[in-house]
């Protein structure tokens, strides 16, 4: 349970122990361990320990972060003032002469943050590359003459930068001619576009093949694929729920889920991230009190969660949520954008990771962009559900279907994962990813960085906290030939800026070691090793991966 | 009390997650196309001439296009594994944006990975709660979703009716005078399509521009069907009317129709487009790469050169328009069906002259016409809509799409077949 406010400055607060023990988790120094109780009715005991870390920073760090932002804001106001009075050059594009008396298109204040804080470190994002986004790529060198307002390409490329930013979990983003043989063939046969929607003339035999394969892979009755991952959520949630329904969505859900929920017109209530108590109390209140003004019963209640949360690296507590949903008769929509292919013994996602039955989840959704190196999304579940979506989904009626070479790439990746192509390459990739993840996380813990998230998730956020360090970190890593991704406000809370690493099965041990050594140096130089629990503390916690339940 | 609460929880029964769908729902069983949906298409096992895919310029099958795509496949793989901001921007994306901007003669362009998402994310990036948008009744579903996501006030005006629009604008003006402070911060937009997908006709752009300057509203133009079709060089409706492109604030188009690929783009002045780079919802997504490279070749030749490198010659737009006019003429006078759309529009609708009572029965009747044509070698489709979700549902119709690859004999054959079907089934 992510509840850092219970721990403050390293002191353990014992008053919360009672509540926590009831639900089967124990909290120690900001590290949560979940002891799985036998709450799943199909009788299986999951013996895995659920270790998630959400350590809070020491107090001085929080203070310095606020100071940093304060300084940035003051300078921002100063700069704006100077710009308004003509003392400083305006670099932003301006409105046309003929349209100067129109209502202004942008409010000045909306862009305050963008103009003054984001602009300073803008060179760390949107970096163009010119090769396949595999474990290493070639970056185009960019310089700026006017402090990040405009960029200029020098024409040189920085070769073989280690890629710790792309979502290439299983390493399928490759250009090996042998591997892409079938894709090239389909490209030659089908061309690159479809020019029609699914319900009109855009349903190819390739789509039918792909859908059958997806259903088989996930172990469900039927599946439907869509052209774009983001759009899968925003176009299908409105088809499933409408007015008079209730959506319970996690605090940290992705924009696509939020947009889909908003477009549907249903009432949305938010529960704290991965917090089962919060969800249960919301469910009870919803059923007991009904709709807000009319007190009528809700038509349906849907819980929206993700498999792995991309900014936190935490994994959803699926067994508890499934038991809650059974008890209160709600429906569960699981978005496995990052977790499909990345967790689970054979790469089938969080459902397999927890050893559960795919029938427990009503709507399984995922995208092919991350682990499969292609593009698009799918929704899978019972046949009734998929039939309904075929007739009522916005995407099926108005949006073009997936293009054939992309479908072929997914088919070959899935066949490889399932072992249908005759090799064990798929399984090897999944295991390699697991090994890489655990190694990476263990070493980072040992070095003393604050890492968020579950021990098994390949998304590794490393906390930086202070705004100044965001820019410094990314630039220095690039100097060492390592490409990282840094995120700040508004994607994360304002004080918790972080660098996010995506471990891939294609990374070799040497690459990971290079990155770790660079991080070690940089951590000392930039003073990033905030964790109070480095090498010496609690080594036994990392060794224990099995729990025998006493009852 | 606790007991009562437990009872309430026990008693509550939700609706089933999805209502059951009847087996013969018209949209349930899709046509299965085996092989590429090009000029000659195999639908449900029958070989037909394709009159249903929006492949206007015949680029789906072009060899040069495929070769360029193969080259990019070898270099970049299939997907980009990340959004634009996190190492998902490739040099080819940037090149494509430059070329599109140059071709359309605007300052900047930005590309999206999905056609539907292009306009549906561009509108909410500019128009927020409290702003006012005047939109045509026949706007396509993507625009409607964009407007819904933006939470602005929507005012519909009758299709292509400039007097109605002017009346609405005047009403808005009198409202503004009552509350000048608020008026100074509410932005106003007009959203129109170049060539309407639902009705096949074009918007009167010069009059719209006059209204724009008179009432100080900004224009967003959606050119999904008209890009690559109208105008001497295929630049769309602005070229068709000879209007200065800077007068339009934002042009958005999807590349899935005439360019036979995936994705969409927005172009306009830097002042307008730059905002989308950070603020647009769906730009932050992966872009499919394979289709991008060959788009570049397209743009190279669309710039007007007649080199060997070129995919087609400039008179292709003329040819397309002539074919459209031909079939438009040929389809006139069919008893029972009327042609809806301009004579030079490559996407026409055939609607029933008299409705048979309910929408369901109309749909069934049209299906029989479509089946008759498919059995005899012409692939047609009905225009599909989500009946409950559309703001102004168009009547059921058959969609007829004209491409440059269709020969004159095929056009004539299609027209005569439709006449036959109409005569035997509708009388």
Coordinates of N, CA and C in Angstrom, one line a residue, chain B residues 1 16 22 25 28 41 50 74 102 116 153 155-156 244 262 338 351 368 393 403 407:
Chain B
X1 N -28.1 1.7 9.4 CA -27.5 0.8 10.3 C -26.7 -0.2 9.6
X16 N -26.3 -6.1 -16.9 CA -25.2 -6.9 -17.5 C -24.2 -5.9 -18.2
X22 N -28.2 -9.1 -31.1 CA -28.9 -10.1 -31.8 C -28.0 -10.6 -33.0
X25 N -27.8 -8.6 -36.3 CA -27.6 -7.2 -36.3 C -26.8 -6.8 -37.6
X28 N -23.0 -6.7 -37.4 CA -22.2 -7.7 -36.7 C -21.2 -8.5 -37.6
X41 N -10.7 -6.4 -55.7 CA -10.7 -6.8 -54.3 C -11.5 -8.1 -54.2
X50 N -13.4 -2.6 -56.8 CA -13.6 -1.9 -55.5 C -14.1 -0.5 -55.7
X74 N 13.5 -1.8 -43.2 CA 14.8 -2.4 -42.9 C 15.6 -1.5 -41.9
X102 N 5.7 22.5 -46.4 CA 6.1 23.2 -47.7 C 5.1 22.9 -48.8
X116 N -8.4 9.5 -37.0 CA -9.6 9.9 -36.2 C -9.1 10.8 -35.0
X153 N -19.1 25.4 -25.6 CA -20.5 25.6 -26.1 C -20.6 25.3 -27.5
X155 N -22.6 25.3 -31.1 CA -23.8 25.8 -31.8 C -23.8 25.3 -33.2
X156 N -24.9 24.5 -33.5 CA -24.9 23.9 -34.8 C -25.6 24.8 -35.8
X244 N -6.3 32.5 -49.8 CA -5.0 32.6 -49.2 C -5.0 31.6 -48.0
X262 N -1.4 5.7 -42.9 CA -2.1 5.8 -41.6 C -1.7 7.1 -40.9
X338 N -31.5 8.4 -55.1 CA -31.0 9.7 -55.6 C -29.6 9.8 -55.2
X351 N -29.0 7.6 -51.8 CA -30.0 7.4 -50.7 C -31.3 7.0 -51.4
X368 N -29.8 -5.3 -49.6 CA -30.1 -6.2 -50.8 C -29.5 -5.7 -52.1
X393 N -28.2 12.4 -37.4 CA -28.0 11.2 -38.1 C -28.4 11.3 -39.5
X403 N -12.1 6.1 -57.8 CA -10.7 6.2 -57.7 C -10.1 6.4 -59.1
X407 N -11.5 2.1 -64.7 CA -11.5 2.5 -66.1 C -13.0 2.9 -66.4

